[in-house]
Structure formats: structure tokens, C-alpha cells
mmCIF file of C-alpha atoms in Angstrom:
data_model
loop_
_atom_site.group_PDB
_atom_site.id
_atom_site.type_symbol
_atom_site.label_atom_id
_atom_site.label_comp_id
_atom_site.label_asym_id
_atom_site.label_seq_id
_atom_site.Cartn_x
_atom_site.Cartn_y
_atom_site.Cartn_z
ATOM 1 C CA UNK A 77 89.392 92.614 147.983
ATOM 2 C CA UNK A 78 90.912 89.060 146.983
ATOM 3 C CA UNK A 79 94.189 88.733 145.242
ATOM 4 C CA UNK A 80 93.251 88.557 141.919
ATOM 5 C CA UNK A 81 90.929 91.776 142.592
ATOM 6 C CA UNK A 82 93.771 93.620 143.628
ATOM 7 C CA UNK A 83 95.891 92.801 141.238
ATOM 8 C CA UNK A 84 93.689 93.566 137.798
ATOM 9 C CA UNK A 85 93.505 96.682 139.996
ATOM 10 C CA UNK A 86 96.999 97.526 140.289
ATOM 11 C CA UNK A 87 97.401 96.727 136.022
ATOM 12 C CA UNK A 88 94.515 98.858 136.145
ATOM 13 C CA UNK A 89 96.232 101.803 137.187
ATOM 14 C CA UNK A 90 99.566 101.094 135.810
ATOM 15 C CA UNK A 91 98.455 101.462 132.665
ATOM 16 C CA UNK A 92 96.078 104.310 133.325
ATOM 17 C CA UNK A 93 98.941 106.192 134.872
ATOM 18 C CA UNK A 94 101.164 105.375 131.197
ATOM 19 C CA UNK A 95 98.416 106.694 129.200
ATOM 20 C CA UNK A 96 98.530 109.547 131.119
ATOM 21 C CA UNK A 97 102.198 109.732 130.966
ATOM 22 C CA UNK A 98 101.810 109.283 127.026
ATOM 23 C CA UNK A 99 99.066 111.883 126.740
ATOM 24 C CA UNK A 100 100.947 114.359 128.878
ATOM 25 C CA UNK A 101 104.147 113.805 126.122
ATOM 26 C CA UNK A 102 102.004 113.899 123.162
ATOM 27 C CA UNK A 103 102.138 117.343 120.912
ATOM 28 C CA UNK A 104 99.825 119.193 119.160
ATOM 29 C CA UNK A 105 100.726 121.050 115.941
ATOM 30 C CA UNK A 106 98.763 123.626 114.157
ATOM 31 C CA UNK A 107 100.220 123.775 110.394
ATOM 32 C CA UNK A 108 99.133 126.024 107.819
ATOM 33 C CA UNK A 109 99.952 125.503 103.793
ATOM 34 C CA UNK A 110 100.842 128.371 101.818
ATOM 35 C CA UNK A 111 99.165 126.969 98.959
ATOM 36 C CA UNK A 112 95.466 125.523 98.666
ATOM 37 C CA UNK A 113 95.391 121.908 100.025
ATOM 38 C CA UNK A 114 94.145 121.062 96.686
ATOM 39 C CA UNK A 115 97.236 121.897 94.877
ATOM 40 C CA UNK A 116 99.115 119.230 93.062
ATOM 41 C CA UNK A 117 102.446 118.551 94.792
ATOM 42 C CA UNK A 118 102.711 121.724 96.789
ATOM 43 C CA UNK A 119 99.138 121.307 98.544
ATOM 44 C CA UNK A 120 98.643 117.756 98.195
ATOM 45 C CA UNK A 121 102.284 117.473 99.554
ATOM 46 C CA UNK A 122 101.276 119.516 102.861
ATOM 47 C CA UNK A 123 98.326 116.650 102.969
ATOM 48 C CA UNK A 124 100.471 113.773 102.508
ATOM 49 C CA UNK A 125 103.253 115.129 105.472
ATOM 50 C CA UNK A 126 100.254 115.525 107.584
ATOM 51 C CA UNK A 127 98.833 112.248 107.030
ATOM 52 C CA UNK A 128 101.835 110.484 106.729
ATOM 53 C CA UNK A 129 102.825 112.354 110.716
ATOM 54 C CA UNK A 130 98.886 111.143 111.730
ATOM 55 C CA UNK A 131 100.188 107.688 111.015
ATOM 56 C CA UNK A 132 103.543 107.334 112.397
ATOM 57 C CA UNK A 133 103.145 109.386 115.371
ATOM 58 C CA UNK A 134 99.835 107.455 116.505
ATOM 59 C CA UNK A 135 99.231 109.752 120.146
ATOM 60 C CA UNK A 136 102.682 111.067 119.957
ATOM 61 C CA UNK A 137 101.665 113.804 117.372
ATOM 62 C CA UNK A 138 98.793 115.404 116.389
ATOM 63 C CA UNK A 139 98.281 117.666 113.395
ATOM 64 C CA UNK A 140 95.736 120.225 112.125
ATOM 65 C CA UNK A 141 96.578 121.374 108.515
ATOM 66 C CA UNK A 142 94.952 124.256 107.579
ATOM 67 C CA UNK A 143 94.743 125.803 103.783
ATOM 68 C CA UNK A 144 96.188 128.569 102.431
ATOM 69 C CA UNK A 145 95.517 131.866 104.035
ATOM 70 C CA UNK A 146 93.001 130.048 106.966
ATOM 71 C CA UNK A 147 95.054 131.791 109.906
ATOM 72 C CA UNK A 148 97.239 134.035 108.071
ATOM 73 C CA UNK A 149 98.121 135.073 104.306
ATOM 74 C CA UNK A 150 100.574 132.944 102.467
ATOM 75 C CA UNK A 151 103.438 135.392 102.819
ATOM 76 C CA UNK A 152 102.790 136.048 106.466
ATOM 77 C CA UNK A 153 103.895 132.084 107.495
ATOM 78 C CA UNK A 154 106.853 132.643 108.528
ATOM 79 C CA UNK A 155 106.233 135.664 110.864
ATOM 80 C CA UNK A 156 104.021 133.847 112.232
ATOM 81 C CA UNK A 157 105.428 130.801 112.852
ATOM 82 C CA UNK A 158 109.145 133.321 114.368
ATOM 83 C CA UNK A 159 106.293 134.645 117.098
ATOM 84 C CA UNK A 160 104.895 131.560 117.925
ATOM 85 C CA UNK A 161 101.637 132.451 116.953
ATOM 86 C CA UNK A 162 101.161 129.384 114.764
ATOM 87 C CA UNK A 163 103.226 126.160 115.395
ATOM 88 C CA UNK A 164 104.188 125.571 111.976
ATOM 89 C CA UNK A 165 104.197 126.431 107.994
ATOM 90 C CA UNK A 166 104.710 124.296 104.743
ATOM 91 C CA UNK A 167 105.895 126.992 102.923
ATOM 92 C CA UNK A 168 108.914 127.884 100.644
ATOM 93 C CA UNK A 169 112.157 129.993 101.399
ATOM 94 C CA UNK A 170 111.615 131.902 98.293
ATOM 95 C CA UNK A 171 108.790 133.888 100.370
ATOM 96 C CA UNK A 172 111.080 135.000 102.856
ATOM 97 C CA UNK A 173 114.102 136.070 100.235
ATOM 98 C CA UNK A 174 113.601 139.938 100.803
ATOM 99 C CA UNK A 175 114.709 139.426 104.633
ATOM 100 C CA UNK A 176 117.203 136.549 104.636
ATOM 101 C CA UNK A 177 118.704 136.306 101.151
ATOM 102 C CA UNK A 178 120.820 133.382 101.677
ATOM 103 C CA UNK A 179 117.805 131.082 102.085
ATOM 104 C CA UNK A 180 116.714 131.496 99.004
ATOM 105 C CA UNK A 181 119.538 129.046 97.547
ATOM 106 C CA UNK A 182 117.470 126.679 99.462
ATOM 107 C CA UNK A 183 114.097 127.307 97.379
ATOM 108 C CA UNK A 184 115.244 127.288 94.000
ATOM 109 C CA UNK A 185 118.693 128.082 92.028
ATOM 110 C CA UNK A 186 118.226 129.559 88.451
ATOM 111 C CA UNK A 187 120.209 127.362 86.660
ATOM 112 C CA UNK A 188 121.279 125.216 89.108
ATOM 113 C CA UNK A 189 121.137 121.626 90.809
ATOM 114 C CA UNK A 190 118.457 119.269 89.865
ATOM 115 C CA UNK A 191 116.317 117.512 91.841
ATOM 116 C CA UNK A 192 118.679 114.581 93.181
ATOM 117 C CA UNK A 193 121.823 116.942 93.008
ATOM 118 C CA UNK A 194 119.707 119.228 95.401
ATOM 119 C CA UNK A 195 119.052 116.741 97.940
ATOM 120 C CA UNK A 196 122.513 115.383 97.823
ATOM 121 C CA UNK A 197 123.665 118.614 98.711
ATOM 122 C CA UNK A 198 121.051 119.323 101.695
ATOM 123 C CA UNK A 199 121.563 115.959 103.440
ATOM 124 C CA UNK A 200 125.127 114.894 102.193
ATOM 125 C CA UNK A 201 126.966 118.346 101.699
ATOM 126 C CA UNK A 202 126.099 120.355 104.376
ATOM 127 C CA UNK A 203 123.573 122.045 103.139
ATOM 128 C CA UNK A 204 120.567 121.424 105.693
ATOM 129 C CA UNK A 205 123.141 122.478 108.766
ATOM 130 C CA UNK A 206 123.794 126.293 107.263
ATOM 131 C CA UNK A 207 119.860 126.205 106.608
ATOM 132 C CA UNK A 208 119.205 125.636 109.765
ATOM 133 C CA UNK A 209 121.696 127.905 111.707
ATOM 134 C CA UNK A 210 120.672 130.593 109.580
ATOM 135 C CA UNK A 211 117.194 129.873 110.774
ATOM 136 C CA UNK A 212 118.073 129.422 114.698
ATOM 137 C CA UNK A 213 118.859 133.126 114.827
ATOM 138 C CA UNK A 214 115.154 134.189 114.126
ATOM 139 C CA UNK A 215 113.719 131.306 116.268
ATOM 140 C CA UNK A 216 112.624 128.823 113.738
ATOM 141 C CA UNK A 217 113.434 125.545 112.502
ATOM 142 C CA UNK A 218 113.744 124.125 109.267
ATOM 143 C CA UNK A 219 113.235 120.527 107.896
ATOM 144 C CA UNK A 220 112.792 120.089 103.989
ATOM 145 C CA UNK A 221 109.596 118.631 103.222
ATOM 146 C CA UNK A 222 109.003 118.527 99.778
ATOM 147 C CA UNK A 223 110.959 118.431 96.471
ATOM 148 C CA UNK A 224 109.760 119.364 92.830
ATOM 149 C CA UNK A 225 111.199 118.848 89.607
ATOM 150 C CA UNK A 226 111.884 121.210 86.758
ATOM 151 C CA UNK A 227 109.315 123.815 86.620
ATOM 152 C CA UNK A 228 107.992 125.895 83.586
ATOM 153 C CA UNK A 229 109.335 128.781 82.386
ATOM 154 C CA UNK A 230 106.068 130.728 82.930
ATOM 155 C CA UNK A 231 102.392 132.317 81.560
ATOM 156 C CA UNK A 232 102.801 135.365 79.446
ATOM 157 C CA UNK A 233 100.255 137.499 77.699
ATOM 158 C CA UNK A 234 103.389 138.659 75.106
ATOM 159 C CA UNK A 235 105.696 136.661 73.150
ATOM 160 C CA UNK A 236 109.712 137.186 74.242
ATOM 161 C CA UNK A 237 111.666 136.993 70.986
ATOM 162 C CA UNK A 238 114.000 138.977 72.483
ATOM 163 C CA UNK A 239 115.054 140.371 76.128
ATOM 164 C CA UNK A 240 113.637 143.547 75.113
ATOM 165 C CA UNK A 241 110.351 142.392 75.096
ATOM 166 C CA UNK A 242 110.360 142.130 79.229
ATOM 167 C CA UNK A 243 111.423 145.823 79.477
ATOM 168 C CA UNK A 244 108.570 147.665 81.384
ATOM 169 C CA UNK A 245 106.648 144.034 81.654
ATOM 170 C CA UNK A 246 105.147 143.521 85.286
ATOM 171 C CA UNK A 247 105.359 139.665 85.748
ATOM 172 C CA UNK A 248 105.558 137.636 88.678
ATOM 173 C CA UNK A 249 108.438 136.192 90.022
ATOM 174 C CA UNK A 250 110.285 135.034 92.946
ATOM 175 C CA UNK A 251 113.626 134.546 94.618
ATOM 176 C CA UNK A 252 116.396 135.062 92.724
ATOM 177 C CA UNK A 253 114.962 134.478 89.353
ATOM 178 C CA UNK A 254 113.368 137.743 90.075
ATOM 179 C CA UNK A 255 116.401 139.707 90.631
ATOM 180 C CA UNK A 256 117.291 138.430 87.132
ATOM 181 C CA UNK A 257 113.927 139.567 85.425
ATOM 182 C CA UNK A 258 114.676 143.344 87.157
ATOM 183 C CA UNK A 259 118.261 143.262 85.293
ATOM 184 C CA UNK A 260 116.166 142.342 82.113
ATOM 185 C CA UNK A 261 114.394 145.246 82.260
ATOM 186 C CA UNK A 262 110.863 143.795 83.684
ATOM 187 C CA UNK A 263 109.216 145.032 86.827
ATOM 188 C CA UNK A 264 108.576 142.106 89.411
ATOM 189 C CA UNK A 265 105.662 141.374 91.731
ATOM 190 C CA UNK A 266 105.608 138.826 94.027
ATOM 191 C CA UNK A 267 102.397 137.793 95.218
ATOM 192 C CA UNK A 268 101.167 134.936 96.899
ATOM 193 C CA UNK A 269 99.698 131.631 95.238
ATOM 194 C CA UNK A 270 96.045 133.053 95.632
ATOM 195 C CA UNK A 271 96.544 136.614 94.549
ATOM 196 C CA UNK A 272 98.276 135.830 91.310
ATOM 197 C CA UNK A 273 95.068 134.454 88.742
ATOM 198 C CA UNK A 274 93.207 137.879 89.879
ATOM 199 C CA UNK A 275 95.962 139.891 89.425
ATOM 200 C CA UNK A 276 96.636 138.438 85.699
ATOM 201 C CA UNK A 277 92.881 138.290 84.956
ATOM 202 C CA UNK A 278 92.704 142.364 85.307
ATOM 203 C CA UNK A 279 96.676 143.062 83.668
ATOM 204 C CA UNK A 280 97.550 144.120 86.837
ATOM 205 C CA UNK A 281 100.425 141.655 85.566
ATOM 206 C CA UNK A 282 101.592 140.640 82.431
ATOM 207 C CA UNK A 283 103.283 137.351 82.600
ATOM 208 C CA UNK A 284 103.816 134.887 86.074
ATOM 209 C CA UNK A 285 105.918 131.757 86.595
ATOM 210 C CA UNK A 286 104.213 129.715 89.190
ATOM 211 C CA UNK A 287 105.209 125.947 88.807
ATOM 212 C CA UNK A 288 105.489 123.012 86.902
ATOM 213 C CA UNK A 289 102.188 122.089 84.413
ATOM 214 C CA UNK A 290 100.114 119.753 87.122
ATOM 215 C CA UNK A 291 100.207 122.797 89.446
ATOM 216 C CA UNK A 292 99.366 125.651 86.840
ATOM 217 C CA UNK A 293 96.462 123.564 85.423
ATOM 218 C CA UNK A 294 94.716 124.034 88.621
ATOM 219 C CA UNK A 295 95.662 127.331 88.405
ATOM 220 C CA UNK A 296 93.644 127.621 85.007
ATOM 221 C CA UNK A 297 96.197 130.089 83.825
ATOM 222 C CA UNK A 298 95.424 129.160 80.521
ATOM 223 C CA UNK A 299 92.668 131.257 80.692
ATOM 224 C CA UNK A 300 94.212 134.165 80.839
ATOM 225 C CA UNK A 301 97.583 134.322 78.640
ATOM 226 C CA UNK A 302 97.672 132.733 75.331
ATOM 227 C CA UNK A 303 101.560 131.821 75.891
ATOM 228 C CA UNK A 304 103.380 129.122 78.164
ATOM 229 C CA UNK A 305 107.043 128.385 78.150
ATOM 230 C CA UNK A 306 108.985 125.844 79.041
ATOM 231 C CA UNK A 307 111.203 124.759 80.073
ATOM 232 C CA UNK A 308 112.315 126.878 83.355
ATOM 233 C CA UNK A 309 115.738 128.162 83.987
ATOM 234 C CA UNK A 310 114.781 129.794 86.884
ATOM 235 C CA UNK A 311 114.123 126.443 88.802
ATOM 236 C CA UNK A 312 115.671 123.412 87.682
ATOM 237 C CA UNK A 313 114.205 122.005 91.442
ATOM 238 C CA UNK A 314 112.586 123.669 93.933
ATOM 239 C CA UNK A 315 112.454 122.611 97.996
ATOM 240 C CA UNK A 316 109.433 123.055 99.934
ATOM 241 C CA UNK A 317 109.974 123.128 103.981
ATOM 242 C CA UNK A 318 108.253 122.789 107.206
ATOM 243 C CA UNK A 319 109.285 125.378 109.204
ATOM 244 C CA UNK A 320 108.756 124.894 113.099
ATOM 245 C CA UNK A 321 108.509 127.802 115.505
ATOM 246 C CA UNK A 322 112.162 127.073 117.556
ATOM 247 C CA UNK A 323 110.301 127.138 121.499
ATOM 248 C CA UNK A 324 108.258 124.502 120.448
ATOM 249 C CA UNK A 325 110.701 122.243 118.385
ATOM 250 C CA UNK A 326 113.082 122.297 121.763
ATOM 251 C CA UNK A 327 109.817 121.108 123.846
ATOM 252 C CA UNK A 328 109.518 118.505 121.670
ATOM 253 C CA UNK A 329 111.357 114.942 122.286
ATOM 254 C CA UNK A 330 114.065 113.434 119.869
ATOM 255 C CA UNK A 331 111.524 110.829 118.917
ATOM 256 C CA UNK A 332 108.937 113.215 117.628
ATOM 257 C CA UNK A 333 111.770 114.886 116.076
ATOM 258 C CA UNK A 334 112.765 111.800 114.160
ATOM 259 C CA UNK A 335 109.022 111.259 113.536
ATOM 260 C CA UNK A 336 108.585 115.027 111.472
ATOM 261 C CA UNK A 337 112.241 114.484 109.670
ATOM 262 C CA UNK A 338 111.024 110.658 108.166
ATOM 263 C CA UNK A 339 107.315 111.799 107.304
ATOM 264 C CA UNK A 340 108.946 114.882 105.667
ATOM 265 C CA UNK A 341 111.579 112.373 103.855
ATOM 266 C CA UNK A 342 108.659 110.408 102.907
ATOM 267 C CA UNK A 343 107.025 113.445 101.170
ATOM 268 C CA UNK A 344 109.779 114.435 99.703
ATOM 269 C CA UNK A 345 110.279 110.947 97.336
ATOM 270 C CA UNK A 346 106.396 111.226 97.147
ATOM 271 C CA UNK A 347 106.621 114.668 95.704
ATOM 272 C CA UNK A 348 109.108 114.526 93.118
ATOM 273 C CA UNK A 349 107.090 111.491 91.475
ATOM 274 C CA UNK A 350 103.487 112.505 92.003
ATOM 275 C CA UNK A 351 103.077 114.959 88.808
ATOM 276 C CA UNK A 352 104.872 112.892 86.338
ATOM 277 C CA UNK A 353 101.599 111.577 84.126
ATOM 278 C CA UNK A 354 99.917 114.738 85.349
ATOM 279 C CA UNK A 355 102.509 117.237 83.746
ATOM 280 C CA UNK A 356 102.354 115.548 80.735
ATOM 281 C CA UNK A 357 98.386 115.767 80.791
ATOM 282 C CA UNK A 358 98.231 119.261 82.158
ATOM 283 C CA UNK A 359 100.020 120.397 78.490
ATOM 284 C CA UNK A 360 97.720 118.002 76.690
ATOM 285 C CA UNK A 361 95.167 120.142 78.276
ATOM 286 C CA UNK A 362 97.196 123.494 77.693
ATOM 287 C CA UNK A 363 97.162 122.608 73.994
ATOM 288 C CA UNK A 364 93.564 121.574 73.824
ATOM 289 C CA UNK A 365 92.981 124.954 75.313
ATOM 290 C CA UNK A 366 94.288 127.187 72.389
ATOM 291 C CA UNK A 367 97.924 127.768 74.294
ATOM 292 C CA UNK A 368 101.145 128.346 72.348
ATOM 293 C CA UNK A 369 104.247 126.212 74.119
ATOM 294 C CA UNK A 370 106.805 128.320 73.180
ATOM 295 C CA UNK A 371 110.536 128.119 74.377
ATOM 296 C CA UNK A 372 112.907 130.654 74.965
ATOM 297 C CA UNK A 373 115.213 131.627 72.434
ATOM 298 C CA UNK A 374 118.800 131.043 72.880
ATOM 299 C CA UNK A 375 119.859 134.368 73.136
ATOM 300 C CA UNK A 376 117.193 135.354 75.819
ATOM 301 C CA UNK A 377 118.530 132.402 78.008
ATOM 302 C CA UNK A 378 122.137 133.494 77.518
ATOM 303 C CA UNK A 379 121.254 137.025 78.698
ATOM 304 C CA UNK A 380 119.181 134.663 82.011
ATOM 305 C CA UNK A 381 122.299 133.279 82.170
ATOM 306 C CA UNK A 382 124.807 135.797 82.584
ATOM 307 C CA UNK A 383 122.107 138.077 84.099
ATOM 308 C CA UNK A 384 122.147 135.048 87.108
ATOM 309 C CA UNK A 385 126.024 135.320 87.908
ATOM 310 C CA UNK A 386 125.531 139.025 88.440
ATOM 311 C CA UNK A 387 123.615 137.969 90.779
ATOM 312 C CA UNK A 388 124.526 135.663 92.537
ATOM 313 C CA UNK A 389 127.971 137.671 92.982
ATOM 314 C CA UNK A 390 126.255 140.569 93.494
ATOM 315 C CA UNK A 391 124.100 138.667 96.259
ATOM 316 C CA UNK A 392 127.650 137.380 97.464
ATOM 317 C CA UNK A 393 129.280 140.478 98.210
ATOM 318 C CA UNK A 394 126.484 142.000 100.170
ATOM 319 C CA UNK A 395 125.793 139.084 102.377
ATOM 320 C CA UNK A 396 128.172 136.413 104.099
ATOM 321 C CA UNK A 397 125.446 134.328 104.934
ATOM 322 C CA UNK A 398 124.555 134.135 101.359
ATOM 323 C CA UNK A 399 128.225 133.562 100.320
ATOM 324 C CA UNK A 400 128.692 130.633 102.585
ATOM 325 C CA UNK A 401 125.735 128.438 101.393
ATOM 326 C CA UNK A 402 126.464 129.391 97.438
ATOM 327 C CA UNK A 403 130.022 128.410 98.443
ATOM 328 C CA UNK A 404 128.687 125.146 99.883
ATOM 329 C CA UNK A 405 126.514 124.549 96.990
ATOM 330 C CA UNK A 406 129.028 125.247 94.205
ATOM 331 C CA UNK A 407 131.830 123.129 96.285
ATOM 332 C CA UNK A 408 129.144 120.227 96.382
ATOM 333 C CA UNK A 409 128.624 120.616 92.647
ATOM 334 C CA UNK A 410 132.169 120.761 91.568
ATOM 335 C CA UNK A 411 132.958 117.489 93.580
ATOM 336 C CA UNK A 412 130.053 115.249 91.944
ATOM 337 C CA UNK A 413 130.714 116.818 88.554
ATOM 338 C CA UNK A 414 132.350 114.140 86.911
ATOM 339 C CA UNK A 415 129.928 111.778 88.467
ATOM 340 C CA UNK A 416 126.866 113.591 86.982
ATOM 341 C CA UNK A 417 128.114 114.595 83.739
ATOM 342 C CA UNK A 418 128.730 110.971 82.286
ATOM 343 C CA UNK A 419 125.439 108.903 84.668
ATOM 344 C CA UNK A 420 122.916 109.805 82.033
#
């Protein structure tokens, strides 16, 4: 074999032998949603992480999203993601609140932190390092991956002139927003994204909350209960996350780490301006429909209110886990105060 033979030979398997290398450090990663890809923000947001991962990870990552309840039911995500039985879930904390009760804080704060107040916490506050410790103990990893704004105040099949119009009401909620509907007298359900329409179709429920308009117009809730209010206390903002099962995160390589935290970045900014136009369409639609937009009286968000320090101090005194992120969250608050009272 001549020189130059042997030489386009030895490239030759050089660069075979880096593929291989490459291939052999490239990671596969089974996600499933726990809401239909073909959700508005929540859905489409699980789409654009995965494409957005596709892209920037070239070889180094490869992803397989799967819909809502395609390997497991909605609520279900996060056991199964703890045993390693799927590699990930784009999911929400607010499923999960019965078992760890601090996370919740993380999903969604009745009357708390907006959108860019929320992320300023997680990333500049310390929020995202309690989220995750929390999470280390039961072998899973957290990264935020999605950010909505304000969402409605719910569907109802009654009208709430007063609090005593939930007493006895079975109505969907989550997180703590639905500790607050229990003090108000109403029985909650949670159930997941899929099971709710059913359930409301037959009155096995009487009112839901679910999202912001874009997401409950593909919902078609309007169908079903002549009333929709807005806007909702129970969720000024609301974080979605990828959660990672822990083995597999640690096998991974700080590179592909760095890939999943800037795609999920990414869809965060992407989420919390995707439903603008389409909010304002989906009540459009709402009206067209025959739907009264209705808003809370003053009075019934008073009782909300006060019903949401109970318990949060309630929540406080039963769990130190819970009492150290609401601590870090109020702290946060209190020290951008003057700040976000006099930008608008």
C-alpha cells in the first residue's frame, strides 16, 4: 500500500473510531407529556423542548416525546420517572403536591409572583437549588421548562355570588388553590388533563380550573358550563418542568446537561409569549359560544385571600421543607418590592 493509501487509511479510521467514540457518548431520552402534544403552551411547549434538544444536541441527544398517557397516565409521571422506568416527564409539580407539599410553591402560588417575578426567584433567589434538593432525595431531577402567564379563574356550571355558593360543589382543582376551595366549603377532585371534559360532561364535577383561554379552548369546555371566570387568583404564573430520573442525569455529561437547561430556557421565553393573540381569540370564541365571562366578586376573593394564608401557614407548620422555599419566596419578594411596585 503506497503512502498516500495508507494514510487516507489511517484518517479513515481516526475518524471512524470518533464517531464511535461520539455514538458511544450520545443519550437517548424517552419523554412523556402530561398533557396532549396538541395543547397550546403546555403540549406544544413539550414539542418545542424536544425539538429545540433535536437541534442543539445534533448526535449528542436524542429524544422521543410521547403524548399524554402513551406509557403511563398523566399523574403517574413522576413515579415513573423516581423508578427509572421512563427517562423523563414534562409535567407540573402541582401533580405531585399530595406527597411533597413544598413543591407545589414551584407550580403555582395563589396570589403570588408573576411570571418574571417567578423566574427571578428560581434562577436569581435560590429558588431552583431547594427545588432540586428536595427532588435529589426521591431520585429525580428537576429543570424548569416552561412558564405560563396568568391563568383563568375557571369553568363553572353555577354562578358564585357568594362563597356559599361552592359549599358541597365538586370542582377541580389543584395544588394549593385546592386546599383553599376545601376551606370554602367545595369538595376537590383532581384529575388529570384527559379525565376532566368527561368528568364535567356527566356532573361528575361541577366547575374545573384548567388554564389560561388558548389551552381551555382546546379543551372545548365551553361546551359544557355556561360560566368562565377570569381572572385567576389561584395562579398568577404557573412553571412547567422536566423532570429527569436522577441515575440517568449523573450518566449524563455536563455538556448534555447544559444542552437540556438552554433548550428548556428557550421554551420557557417561548412559552410565556406563545398564547398572547390566542387568549384573546379563545374568549372571542368563548363569547361567540353563548359563555358568560364573569369575575369574582370582591368579597369571594377576599375570603380566597385570607382562605390562602391559612394555608400557606398551615402548610408551614406541618412541613419544613415547605417552610423553607415559602421563606425563600417571600424573602425574594420583599427584596424586589419596591422595584416592582413603581416599574409599571
Amino acid at each position: 500500500m503506497g503512502y498516500k493509501s495508507k494514510l487516507f487509511a489511517g484518517v479513515a479510521s481516526l475518524s471512524l473510531l470518533a464517531a464511535q467514540a461520539f455514538a458511544a457518548g450520545s443519550t437517548r431520552l424517552e419523554i412523556q407529556s402530561a398533557w396532549p402534544l396538541t395543547l397550546p403552551a403546555s403540549g406544544a411547549s413539550a414539542e418545542h423542548f424536544a425539538k429545540q434538544l433535536e437541534v442543539s444536541g445534533a448526535d449528542s441527544l436524542k429524544v422521543r416525546l410521547y403524548s399524554a398517557g402513551k406509557l403511563v397516565p398523566s399523574l403517574q409521571i413522576f413515579d415513573a420517572v423516581q423508578q427509572g422506568t421512563l427517562d423523563a416527564g414534562y409535567t407540573s409539580p402541582l401533580y405531585v403536591a399530595g406527597r411533597f407539599p413544598a413543591v407545589q410553591l414551584f407550580g403555582g402560588v395563589p396570589f403570588g409572583p408573576d411570571a418574571l417575578e417567578y423566574v427571578g426567584w428560581i434562577y436569581n433567589g435560590g429558588g431552583l437549588d431547594i427545588w432540586r434538593e428536595i427532588y435529589a432525595k426521591q431520585g429525580v431531577v428537576t429543570v424548569p421548562c416552561g412558564i405560563m402567564d396568568s391563568e383563568a379563574g375557571g369553568w363553572y356550571k353555577f354562578e358564585i355570588n357568594s362563597i356559599d355558593d361552592l359549599k358541597g360543589k365538586k370542582i377541580r382543582f389543584a395544588g394549593l388553590a385546592g386546599e383553599v376551595m376545601k376551606k370554602s366549603g367545595a369538595s376537590v377532585v383532581l384529575l388529570g388533563g384527559g379525565d376532566i371534559y368527561p368528568n364535567f360532561e356527566r356532573g361528575v364535577i361541577d366547575g374545573t380550573e384548567f388554564s389560561m383561554p388558548a389551552i381551555d379552548a382546546a379543551m372545548g369546555f365551553e361546551k359544557v358550563a355556561p360560566y368562565y371566570y377570569l381572572p385567576g387568583w389561584h395562579q398568577p404564573a404557573a412553571i412547567t418542568e422536566l423532570i429527569i430520573n436522577k441515575r440517568k442525569w449523573d450518566r449524563m455529561s455536563a455538556q448534555q446537561h447544559a444542552l437540556i437547561e438552554n433548550a428548556c430556557k428557550d421554551t420557557m421565553l417561548w412559552t410565556v409569549t406563545s398564547t398572547s393573540v390566542a387568549n384573546s381569540e379563545a374568549i372571542e370564541k368563548f363569547k361567540a359560544a353563548g359563555t358568560e365571562i364573569k369575575s369574582f366578586p370582591p368579597s369571594v376573593l377576599a375570603k380566597f385571600k385570607s382562605s390562602t394564608d391559612e394555608v400557606l401557614k398551615e402548610q408551614s407548620e406541618k412541613n419544613a421543607d415547605f417552610k423553607r422555599v415559602l421563606d425563600s419566596l417571600n424573602a425574594y419578594r420583599e427584596e424586589v418590592a419596591l422595584w416592582s411596585k413603581n416599574r409599571s
